[in-house]
mmCIF file of C-alpha atoms and ligand atoms in Angstrom:
data_model
loop_
_atom_site.group_PDB
_atom_site.id
_atom_site.type_symbol
_atom_site.label_atom_id
_atom_site.label_comp_id
_atom_site.label_asym_id
_atom_site.label_seq_id
_atom_site.Cartn_x
_atom_site.Cartn_y
_atom_site.Cartn_z
ATOM 1 C CA LEU A 1 13.821 39.820 -13.853
ATOM 2 C CA LYS A 2 10.750 41.425 -12.373
ATOM 3 C CA GLU A 3 12.784 43.232 -9.772
ATOM 4 C CA GLU A 4 15.115 44.663 -12.400
ATOM 5 C CA GLN A 5 12.247 45.810 -14.578
ATOM 6 C CA SER A 6 10.522 47.692 -11.800
ATOM 7 C CA LYS A 7 13.699 49.133 -10.332
ATOM 8 C CA ASN A 8 13.759 52.877 -10.663
ATOM 9 C CA PRO A 9 17.275 54.118 -11.450
ATOM 10 C CA ASP A 10 16.656 56.931 -8.973
ATOM 11 C CA GLU A 11 16.520 54.303 -6.222
ATOM 12 C CA SER A 12 19.824 52.697 -7.170
ATOM 13 C CA SER A 13 23.286 54.089 -6.438
ATOM 14 C CA GLU A 14 23.679 57.859 -6.448
ATOM 15 C CA SER A 15 26.157 57.889 -9.307
ATOM 16 C CA SER A 16 24.030 55.772 -11.643
ATOM 17 C CA ALA A 17 20.975 57.881 -10.794
ATOM 18 C CA ALA A 18 22.890 60.999 -11.720
ATOM 19 C CA GLN A 19 23.982 59.496 -15.039
ATOM 20 C CA CYS A 20 20.661 57.913 -15.946
ATOM 21 C CA PRO A 21 17.553 59.995 -15.421
ATOM 22 C CA GLN A 22 14.168 58.222 -15.595
ATOM 23 C CA ASP A 23 13.418 59.396 -19.143
ATOM 24 C CA LEU A 24 16.509 57.585 -20.414
ATOM 25 C CA ARG A 25 15.329 54.196 -19.133
ATOM 26 C CA SER A 26 15.427 51.678 -21.977
ATOM 27 C CA VAL A 27 12.027 51.143 -23.564
ATOM 28 C CA LEU A 28 13.033 47.489 -23.912
ATOM 29 C CA VAL A 29 12.887 47.208 -20.133
ATOM 30 C CA THR A 30 9.924 49.462 -19.395
ATOM 31 C CA SER A 31 7.685 48.273 -22.197
ATOM 32 C CA VAL A 32 8.728 45.656 -24.785
ATOM 33 C CA LEU A 33 10.084 43.032 -22.398
ATOM 34 C CA ASN A 34 7.828 44.000 -19.490
ATOM 35 C CA LEU A 35 5.215 41.268 -19.928
ATOM 36 C CA GLU A 36 1.834 41.345 -18.221
ATOM 37 C CA GLN A 37 1.058 38.204 -16.221
ATOM 38 C CA LEU A 38 -2.432 36.842 -16.978
ATOM 39 C CA ASP A 39 -2.238 33.552 -15.076
ATOM 40 C CA ILE A 40 0.392 31.064 -13.893
ATOM 41 C CA ASP A 41 2.867 30.670 -16.801
ATOM 42 C CA LEU A 42 0.719 32.801 -19.103
ATOM 43 C CA TYR A 43 1.831 36.278 -20.191
ATOM 44 C CA ARG A 44 0.870 38.981 -22.641
ATOM 45 C CA GLY A 45 3.384 41.077 -24.572
ATOM 46 C CA THR A 46 2.776 44.243 -26.548
ATOM 47 C CA HIS A 47 4.739 45.812 -29.404
ATOM 48 C CA HIS A 48 6.915 48.858 -29.614
ATOM 49 C CA TRP A 49 8.601 48.959 -33.000
ATOM 50 C CA VAL A 50 7.104 47.184 -36.014
ATOM 51 C CA PRO A 51 9.236 46.742 -39.163
ATOM 52 C CA ARG A 52 8.157 47.964 -42.613
ATOM 53 C CA THR A 53 7.132 44.399 -43.480
ATOM 54 C CA GLN A 54 4.165 44.872 -41.102
ATOM 55 C CA ARG A 55 4.897 41.485 -39.544
ATOM 56 C CA LEU A 56 6.135 41.440 -35.956
ATOM 57 C CA PHE A 57 9.881 41.762 -35.468
ATOM 58 C CA GLY A 58 11.271 38.281 -34.793
ATOM 59 C CA GLY A 59 13.696 39.575 -32.143
ATOM 60 C CA GLN A 60 10.800 40.982 -30.152
ATOM 61 C CA ILE A 61 9.003 37.626 -30.124
ATOM 62 C CA ILE A 62 12.178 35.742 -29.118
ATOM 63 C CA GLY A 63 13.029 38.299 -26.419
ATOM 64 C CA GLN A 64 9.505 38.161 -24.980
ATOM 65 C CA ALA A 65 9.446 34.340 -25.105
ATOM 66 C CA LEU A 66 12.700 34.267 -23.147
ATOM 67 C CA VAL A 67 11.283 36.707 -20.578
ATOM 68 C CA ALA A 68 8.263 34.422 -20.107
ATOM 69 C CA ALA A 69 10.495 31.338 -19.736
ATOM 70 C CA ALA A 70 12.827 33.123 -17.308
ATOM 71 C CA LYS A 71 9.962 34.064 -15.002
ATOM 72 C CA SER A 72 9.400 30.395 -14.161
ATOM 73 C CA VAL A 73 12.965 29.577 -13.088
ATOM 74 C CA GLY A 74 14.866 30.371 -9.899
ATOM 75 C CA ASP A 75 17.239 33.307 -9.416
ATOM 76 C CA ASN A 76 20.195 30.885 -9.335
ATOM 77 C CA LEU A 77 19.570 29.788 -12.945
ATOM 78 C CA TYR A 78 20.978 31.543 -16.018
ATOM 79 C CA ALA A 79 19.828 31.258 -19.634
ATOM 80 C CA HIS A 80 22.475 29.414 -21.646
ATOM 81 C CA SER A 81 20.619 28.618 -24.874
ATOM 82 C CA LEU A 82 17.398 28.935 -26.806
ATOM 83 C CA HIS A 83 16.057 27.346 -29.989
ATOM 84 C CA CYS A 84 13.074 28.832 -31.814
ATOM 85 C CA TYR A 85 10.996 28.328 -34.954
ATOM 86 C CA PHE A 86 8.965 31.200 -36.430
ATOM 87 C CA VAL A 87 5.971 29.270 -37.727
ATOM 88 C CA ARG A 88 3.609 32.132 -38.625
ATOM 89 C CA ALA A 89 3.960 35.841 -39.236
ATOM 90 C CA GLY A 90 3.161 37.908 -36.137
ATOM 91 C CA ASP A 91 0.205 40.292 -36.425
ATOM 92 C CA PRO A 92 1.131 43.809 -35.190
ATOM 93 C CA LYS A 93 -2.545 44.667 -34.569
ATOM 94 C CA VAL A 94 -2.952 42.369 -31.553
ATOM 95 C CA PRO A 95 -0.814 41.458 -28.516
ATOM 96 C CA VAL A 96 1.010 38.119 -28.237
ATOM 97 C CA LEU A 97 0.262 35.521 -25.549
ATOM 98 C CA TYR A 98 3.160 33.496 -24.141
ATOM 99 C CA GLN A 99 2.337 30.097 -22.666
ATOM 100 C CA VAL A 100 5.149 28.459 -20.715
ATOM 101 C CA ASP A 101 5.473 24.705 -20.239
ATOM 102 C CA ARG A 102 7.811 23.656 -17.382
ATOM 103 C CA THR A 103 9.385 20.816 -19.364
ATOM 104 C CA ARG A 104 11.991 19.724 -16.815
ATOM 105 C CA ASP A 105 13.677 20.940 -13.626
ATOM 106 C CA GLY A 106 17.035 19.215 -13.177
ATOM 107 C CA ARG A 107 19.902 19.576 -10.723
ATOM 108 C CA SER A 108 22.021 21.653 -13.133
ATOM 109 C CA PHE A 109 19.786 22.282 -16.161
ATOM 110 C CA THR A 110 16.180 23.418 -16.391
ATOM 111 C CA VAL A 111 14.232 23.420 -19.670
ATOM 112 C CA ARG A 112 11.190 25.488 -20.625
ATOM 113 C CA SER A 113 9.046 25.386 -23.765
ATOM 114 C CA VAL A 114 7.245 28.564 -24.734
ATOM 115 C CA LYS A 115 4.512 28.955 -27.315
ATOM 116 C CA ALA A 116 3.822 32.473 -28.598
ATOM 117 C CA ILE A 117 0.180 32.621 -29.648
ATOM 118 C CA GLN A 118 -1.965 35.002 -31.716
ATOM 119 C CA HIS A 119 -5.510 34.360 -32.982
ATOM 120 C CA GLY A 120 -5.402 30.973 -31.213
ATOM 121 C CA GLN A 121 -2.431 29.753 -33.282
ATOM 122 C CA PRO A 122 1.297 29.502 -32.456
ATOM 123 C CA ILE A 123 3.497 32.084 -34.211
ATOM 124 C CA LEU A 124 6.696 30.936 -32.464
ATOM 125 C CA ILE A 125 7.757 27.819 -30.646
ATOM 126 C CA CYS A 126 10.755 28.209 -28.403
ATOM 127 C CA GLN A 127 12.750 26.032 -26.085
ATOM 128 C CA ALA A 128 15.029 27.700 -23.590
ATOM 129 C CA SER A 129 17.485 26.064 -21.241
ATOM 130 C CA PHE A 130 18.855 27.464 -17.987
ATOM 131 C CA GLN A 131 21.800 26.330 -15.878
ATOM 132 C CA VAL A 132 23.093 26.792 -12.369
ATOM 133 C CA LEU A 133 26.520 28.496 -12.577
ATOM 134 C CA GLN A 134 29.200 25.818 -12.505
ATOM 135 C CA PRO A 135 33.002 26.104 -12.508
ATOM 136 C CA SER A 136 34.919 24.561 -15.413
ATOM 137 C CA PRO A 137 38.587 23.854 -16.103
ATOM 138 C CA LEU A 138 37.699 23.869 -19.828
ATOM 139 C CA GLN A 139 37.680 27.460 -21.010
ATOM 140 C CA HIS A 140 38.543 28.802 -24.446
ATOM 141 C CA GLN A 141 37.210 31.207 -27.059
ATOM 142 C CA PHE A 142 38.268 32.640 -30.431
ATOM 143 C CA PRO A 143 39.856 36.113 -30.225
ATOM 144 C CA MET A 144 37.622 39.129 -30.900
ATOM 145 C CA PRO A 145 38.172 40.768 -34.326
ATOM 146 C CA VAL A 146 40.220 43.968 -34.207
ATOM 147 C CA VAL A 147 37.954 46.859 -35.262
ATOM 148 C CA PRO A 148 37.676 50.620 -34.641
ATOM 149 C CA GLN A 149 36.130 51.585 -31.296
ATOM 150 C CA PRO A 150 32.482 52.742 -31.268
ATOM 151 C CA GLU A 151 33.557 56.294 -30.320
ATOM 152 C CA ASP A 152 35.327 56.526 -33.704
ATOM 153 C CA LEU A 153 32.302 55.434 -35.765
ATOM 154 C CA LEU A 154 29.021 57.043 -36.812
ATOM 155 C CA THR A 155 25.585 55.839 -35.745
ATOM 156 C CA VAL A 156 23.103 54.616 -38.348
ATOM 157 C CA GLU A 157 21.193 57.906 -37.941
ATOM 158 C CA GLU A 158 24.331 59.994 -38.533
ATOM 159 C CA LEU A 159 25.125 57.930 -41.641
ATOM 160 C CA ILE A 160 21.604 58.428 -42.982
ATOM 161 C CA GLN A 161 21.930 62.209 -42.460
ATOM 162 C CA ARG A 162 25.112 62.080 -44.568
ATOM 163 C CA TYR A 163 23.464 60.119 -47.386
ATOM 164 C CA LEU A 164 20.547 62.554 -47.354
ATOM 165 C CA SER A 165 22.898 65.388 -48.310
ATOM 166 C CA LYS A 166 24.005 63.585 -51.504
ATOM 167 C CA PRO A 167 22.828 65.608 -54.540
ATOM 168 C CA ASP A 168 21.951 62.648 -56.813
ATOM 169 C CA LEU A 169 19.473 60.929 -54.452
ATOM 170 C CA THR A 170 16.059 60.235 -55.959
ATOM 171 C CA GLU A 171 12.982 61.673 -54.229
ATOM 172 C CA SER A 172 11.753 58.182 -53.290
ATOM 173 C CA ALA A 173 15.173 57.297 -51.814
ATOM 174 C CA LYS A 174 15.029 60.508 -49.727
ATOM 175 C CA GLN A 175 11.549 59.639 -48.530
ATOM 176 C CA GLY A 176 12.689 56.128 -47.595
ATOM 177 C CA LEU A 177 15.663 57.474 -45.630
ATOM 178 C CA ASN A 178 13.537 60.100 -43.838
ATOM 179 C CA LYS A 179 11.084 57.379 -42.868
ATOM 180 C CA LEU A 180 13.963 55.354 -41.438
ATOM 181 C CA LEU A 181 15.113 58.397 -39.445
ATOM 182 C CA ALA A 182 11.631 58.900 -38.011
ATOM 183 C CA THR A 183 11.437 55.284 -36.799
ATOM 184 C CA GLU A 184 12.242 54.828 -33.134
ATOM 185 C CA VAL A 185 14.128 51.539 -33.020
ATOM 186 C CA PRO A 186 15.151 50.745 -29.413
ATOM 187 C CA ILE A 187 18.659 49.723 -30.528
ATOM 188 C CA GLU A 188 21.656 51.966 -31.260
ATOM 189 C CA MET A 189 23.961 50.741 -34.006
ATOM 190 C CA LYS A 190 27.321 51.774 -35.421
ATOM 191 C CA PRO A 191 28.367 49.871 -38.566
ATOM 192 C CA VAL A 192 32.099 49.177 -38.653
ATOM 193 C CA SER A 193 32.157 49.441 -42.502
ATOM 194 C CA PRO A 194 29.085 51.395 -43.623
ATOM 195 C CA ALA A 195 29.660 50.550 -47.331
ATOM 196 C CA HIS A 196 29.446 46.851 -46.541
ATOM 197 C CA PHE A 197 26.615 47.307 -44.109
ATOM 198 C CA TYR A 198 24.387 48.991 -46.681
ATOM 199 C CA ARG A 199 25.448 46.755 -49.598
ATOM 200 C CA PHE A 200 26.736 49.652 -51.727
ATOM 201 C CA ALA A 201 29.116 47.199 -53.361
ATOM 202 C CA PRO A 202 29.060 43.398 -53.373
ATOM 203 C CA GLY A 203 31.309 41.926 -50.728
ATOM 204 C CA GLU A 204 31.885 38.837 -48.685
ATOM 205 C CA PRO A 205 28.893 37.800 -46.566
ATOM 206 C CA ARG A 206 30.308 39.259 -43.363
ATOM 207 C CA ARG A 207 29.613 42.493 -41.490
ATOM 208 C CA LEU A 208 30.347 43.927 -38.100
ATOM 209 C CA PHE A 209 28.645 46.587 -36.067
ATOM 210 C CA TRP A 210 28.627 47.874 -32.546
ATOM 211 C CA ALA A 211 25.202 47.740 -30.939
ATOM 212 C CA ARG A 212 23.543 48.375 -27.610
ATOM 213 C CA ALA A 213 20.061 48.847 -26.226
ATOM 214 C CA ARG A 214 18.984 52.487 -26.273
ATOM 215 C CA GLY A 215 18.684 53.906 -22.772
ATOM 216 C CA TYR A 216 19.740 52.714 -19.367
ATOM 217 C CA ILE A 217 19.226 49.172 -18.084
ATOM 218 C CA GLY A 218 21.864 48.929 -15.409
ATOM 219 C CA GLU A 219 23.792 46.019 -14.002
ATOM 220 C CA GLY A 220 21.366 43.765 -12.185
ATOM 221 C CA ASP A 221 19.639 40.796 -13.691
ATOM 222 C CA MET A 222 21.654 38.789 -16.236
ATOM 223 C CA LYS A 223 18.496 37.078 -17.492
ATOM 224 C CA LEU A 224 17.150 40.451 -18.618
ATOM 225 C CA HIS A 225 20.359 41.268 -20.504
ATOM 226 C CA CYS A 226 20.022 37.912 -22.310
ATOM 227 C CA CYS A 227 16.432 38.808 -23.294
ATOM 228 C CA VAL A 228 17.601 42.192 -24.633
ATOM 229 C CA ALA A 229 20.461 40.519 -26.543
ATOM 230 C CA ALA A 230 17.967 38.046 -28.026
ATOM 231 C CA TYR A 231 15.903 41.041 -29.203
ATOM 232 C CA VAL A 232 18.950 42.761 -30.712
ATOM 233 C CA SER A 233 20.420 39.599 -32.268
ATOM 234 C CA ASP A 234 17.678 39.298 -34.901
ATOM 235 C CA PHE A 235 17.942 42.913 -36.064
ATOM 236 C CA ALA A 236 20.581 42.842 -38.800
ATOM 237 C CA LEU A 237 21.444 39.171 -39.048
ATOM 238 C CA LEU A 238 19.578 37.826 -42.063
ATOM 239 C CA GLY A 239 20.646 40.772 -44.270
ATOM 240 C CA THR A 240 24.200 39.392 -44.084
ATOM 241 C CA VAL A 241 23.144 36.667 -46.552
ATOM 242 C CA LEU A 242 22.472 39.323 -49.228
ATOM 243 C CA LEU A 243 25.877 41.051 -49.057
ATOM 244 C CA PRO A 244 27.480 39.264 -52.074
ATOM 245 C CA TYR A 245 24.481 40.010 -54.317
ATOM 246 C CA SER A 246 24.381 43.708 -55.237
ATOM 247 C CA LYS A 247 22.379 42.904 -58.410
ATOM 248 C CA TYR A 248 19.424 41.638 -56.377
ATOM 249 C CA LYS A 249 17.225 43.138 -53.733
ATOM 250 C CA ALA A 250 14.978 41.396 -51.247
ATOM 251 C CA ARG A 251 11.403 40.749 -52.287
ATOM 252 C CA PHE A 252 10.476 38.529 -49.345
ATOM 253 C CA THR A 253 12.676 37.712 -46.381
ATOM 254 C CA ALA A 254 11.758 36.190 -43.041
ATOM 255 C CA SER A 255 13.693 34.343 -40.394
ATOM 256 C CA LEU A 256 12.608 30.718 -40.117
ATOM 257 C CA ASP A 257 14.478 29.710 -36.975
ATOM 258 C CA HIS A 258 16.818 31.248 -34.447
ATOM 259 C CA ALA A 259 19.205 29.621 -32.007
ATOM 260 C CA MET A 260 21.288 31.404 -29.419
ATOM 261 C CA TRP A 261 23.881 30.439 -26.832
ATOM 262 C CA PHE A 262 24.895 32.671 -23.937
ATOM 263 C CA HIS A 263 28.492 32.255 -22.774
ATOM 264 C CA SER A 264 29.418 35.044 -20.343
ATOM 265 C CA THR A 265 27.902 37.860 -18.378
ATOM 266 C CA PHE A 266 27.452 41.133 -20.276
ATOM 267 C CA ARG A 267 25.572 44.436 -20.272
ATOM 268 C CA SER A 268 23.209 44.808 -23.234
ATOM 269 C CA ASP A 269 23.070 48.584 -22.679
ATOM 270 C CA GLU A 270 26.825 48.834 -23.261
ATOM 271 C CA TRP A 271 28.457 48.634 -26.702
ATOM 272 C CA MET A 272 28.852 45.056 -27.924
ATOM 273 C CA LEU A 273 30.499 44.044 -31.177
ATOM 274 C CA TYR A 274 28.168 42.038 -33.420
ATOM 275 C CA GLU A 275 30.140 39.943 -35.896
ATOM 276 C CA CYS A 276 27.771 38.463 -38.477
ATOM 277 C CA ASP A 277 28.573 36.088 -41.331
ATOM 278 C CA SER A 278 26.745 33.779 -43.673
ATOM 279 C CA PRO A 279 28.480 30.516 -44.600
ATOM 280 C CA TRP A 280 25.783 29.321 -47.043
ATOM 281 C CA ALA A 281 22.815 30.285 -49.205
ATOM 282 C CA GLY A 282 20.727 28.134 -51.541
ATOM 283 C CA SER A 283 17.207 26.921 -52.257
ATOM 284 C CA SER A 284 15.768 30.395 -51.409
ATOM 285 C CA ARG A 285 17.238 30.072 -47.929
ATOM 286 C CA GLY A 286 20.322 31.452 -46.212
ATOM 287 C CA LEU A 287 22.180 30.611 -43.032
ATOM 288 C CA ALA A 288 23.460 33.514 -40.930
ATOM 289 C CA GLN A 289 25.521 33.364 -37.754
ATOM 290 C CA CYS A 290 26.667 35.984 -35.303
ATOM 291 C CA ARG A 291 28.938 36.359 -32.337
ATOM 292 C CA LEU A 292 28.408 39.057 -29.717
ATOM 293 C CA TRP A 293 31.568 40.342 -28.122
ATOM 294 C CA ARG A 294 31.965 42.397 -24.995
ATOM 295 C CA ARG A 295 34.194 45.403 -25.512
ATOM 296 C CA ASP A 296 36.893 43.800 -23.415
ATOM 297 C CA GLY A 297 37.154 40.903 -25.904
ATOM 298 C CA VAL A 298 35.067 38.339 -24.009
ATOM 299 C CA LEU A 299 32.728 36.276 -26.213
ATOM 300 C CA ALA A 300 29.303 36.907 -24.684
ATOM 301 C CA ALA A 301 26.946 35.000 -26.986
ATOM 302 C CA SER A 302 26.645 33.180 -30.328
ATOM 303 C CA CYS A 303 23.669 32.932 -32.598
ATOM 304 C CA SER A 304 22.549 31.051 -35.738
ATOM 305 C CA GLN A 305 19.572 31.690 -37.925
ATOM 306 C CA GLU A 306 18.140 30.366 -41.164
ATOM 307 C CA GLY A 307 15.816 32.511 -43.220
ATOM 308 C CA VAL A 308 13.837 32.408 -46.419
ATOM 309 C CA LEU A 309 15.092 34.987 -48.950
ATOM 310 C CA ARG A 310 13.364 35.596 -52.272
ATOM 311 C CA VAL A 311 14.956 38.322 -54.387
ATOM 312 C CA LYS A 312 14.394 40.357 -57.531
ATOM 313 C CA PRO A 313 16.894 42.154 -59.791
ATOM 314 C CA VAL A 314 17.789 45.726 -58.763
ATOM 315 C CA ALA A 315 16.657 48.377 -61.271
ATOM 316 C CA GLU A 316 19.653 49.671 -63.339
ATOM 317 C CA ASN A 317 19.208 53.356 -62.351
ATOM 318 C CA SER A 318 18.719 52.840 -58.595
ATOM 319 C CA LYS A 319 20.593 55.375 -56.443
ATOM 320 C CA LEU A 320 20.377 53.380 -53.218
HETATM 321 C C1 MLC B 401 8.216 31.355 -43.402
HETATM 322 C C2 MLC B 401 6.739 31.252 -43.704
HETATM 323 C C3 MLC B 401 6.354 32.395 -44.633
HETATM 324 C C4 MLC B 401 6.483 29.935 -44.403
HETATM 325 O O1 MLC B 401 5.106 29.780 -44.678
HETATM 326 P P1 MLC B 401 4.615 29.240 -46.071
HETATM 327 O O2 MLC B 401 5.257 27.925 -46.331
HETATM 328 O O3 MLC B 401 3.127 29.255 -46.077
HETATM 329 O O4 MLC B 401 5.174 30.377 -46.973
HETATM 330 P P2 MLC B 401 5.402 30.467 -48.498
HETATM 331 O O5 MLC B 401 6.810 30.610 -48.730
HETATM 332 O O6 MLC B 401 4.689 29.356 -49.228
HETATM 333 O O7 MLC B 401 4.630 31.822 -48.795
HETATM 334 C C5 MLC B 401 5.048 33.069 -48.282
HETATM 335 C C6 MLC B 401 4.837 34.107 -49.374
HETATM 336 O O8 MLC B 401 5.729 33.805 -50.468
HETATM 337 C C7 MLC B 401 4.969 33.561 -51.634
HETATM 338 N N1 MLC B 401 5.658 32.476 -52.347
HETATM 339 C C8 MLC B 401 5.659 31.183 -52.024
HETATM 340 N N2 MLC B 401 6.428 30.492 -52.878
HETATM 341 C C9 MLC B 401 6.929 31.371 -53.754
HETATM 342 C C10 MLC B 401 7.794 31.285 -54.870
HETATM 343 N N3 MLC B 401 8.329 30.147 -55.252
HETATM 344 N N4 MLC B 401 8.101 32.415 -55.513
HETATM 345 C C11 MLC B 401 7.571 33.573 -55.151
HETATM 346 N N5 MLC B 401 6.778 33.724 -54.079
HETATM 347 C C12 MLC B 401 6.432 32.642 -53.420
HETATM 348 C C13 MLC B 401 3.610 33.177 -51.153
HETATM 349 O O9 MLC B 401 2.619 33.481 -52.133
HETATM 350 C C14 MLC B 401 3.444 34.092 -49.972
HETATM 351 O O10 MLC B 401 3.174 35.402 -50.368
HETATM 352 P P3 MLC B 401 1.953 36.219 -49.776
HETATM 353 O O11 MLC B 401 2.214 36.274 -48.288
HETATM 354 O O12 MLC B 401 2.046 37.568 -50.434
HETATM 355 O O13 MLC B 401 0.754 35.397 -50.153
HETATM 356 C C15 MLC B 401 5.892 31.249 -42.431
HETATM 357 O O14 MLC B 401 6.248 30.145 -41.646
HETATM 358 C C16 MLC B 401 6.093 32.500 -41.661
HETATM 359 O O15 MLC B 401 5.585 33.562 -42.044
HETATM 360 N N6 MLC B 401 6.812 32.376 -40.540
HETATM 361 C C17 MLC B 401 7.099 33.535 -39.726
HETATM 362 C C18 MLC B 401 8.370 34.206 -40.189
HETATM 363 C C19 MLC B 401 8.648 35.445 -39.336
HETATM 364 O O16 MLC B 401 7.706 36.198 -39.097
HETATM 365 N N7 MLC B 401 9.897 35.596 -38.870
HETATM 366 C C20 MLC B 401 10.210 36.673 -37.959
HETATM 367 C C21 MLC B 401 10.223 37.996 -38.669
HETATM 368 S S1 MLC B 401 11.559 38.164 -39.762
HETATM 369 C C22 MLC B 401 12.735 39.005 -38.870
HETATM 370 O O17 MLC B 401 12.444 39.459 -37.849
HETATM 371 C C23 MLC B 401 14.092 39.109 -39.406
HETATM 372 C C24 MLC B 401 14.283 39.857 -40.682
HETATM 373 O O18 MLC B 401 13.297 40.214 -41.378
HETATM 374 O O19 MLC B 401 15.448 40.111 -41.033
#
């Protein structure tokens, strides 16, 4: 992990150096997931992008917790799952400490517990499990959904530019969209069905988008790609729960827990299809699940999350 983070693309193969100048290096690798070591099994992480809610982005905390866990396991071990609870809102004004407990080192599986701490209190508790690669005669997966290729779809930014040119947009809607455009999120996204993605009409609780880390990461360390995928996986997952409810908008939403399973090798800086759905909502909570597909149809990872969602009715004359 460390080696990959410090690797300068100019030092790698000539062709990748030519394609990926230093200034295109993913900020997820150079900053967000590049933890500072304070002591044995103790790390400090800083923030890059903070959501409008002014609480830390859950994906960042999960990604950083997985980085901390991965630093204490051997190169022959690969992350295969993680299970996290978000127990307190993260404070964007201070860094997060990550304390790793080496729960167990087995022959095949190794387990780590990570506590993310701010102001002396845990904000996230995470368990991550790693495995030595092992062959298996049992191998199956569902087929990847058939969707348009990313080259045929618009990015979120391009879609926002289009909406901005609509004549009937209110001034506050324009301001909101311009704010979104000015935000530097380290993920590139292309919704497969923009109307569903933005909840312009009620629909089934299911949405798909292509996503990848912004900037170059390169082949290299699989553990790092898992950390990036953990970061990305929390970005648009919980919103899937709201898709059937066009008459309501979110008043308070936060992910409560997050579980993830890694199945195959993948590159998080290459387009991956995120297939999100929500099988259930009730009691001010919703369950959301996602599958991450490699472009070639291989299932790379699966994810489940429950969140709290409190809503209020949408104003009749809203243009967004
Ligand atoms: C989930 C928790 C809020 C649960 O804590 P509590 O049990 O104390 O929370 P709570 O529900 O009682 O209170 C939270 C806020 O809701 C209000 N509140 C409580 N009950 C209410 C009710 N019945 N109706 C209306 N509002 C209510 C409270 O006054 C408070 O507002 P007020 O605060 O105004 O007093 C907390 O554990 C937490 O913050 N965990 C971290 C979650 C997180 O940060 N996830 C990652 C980021 S989300 C993410 O990354 C994904 C995403 O956003 O999509």
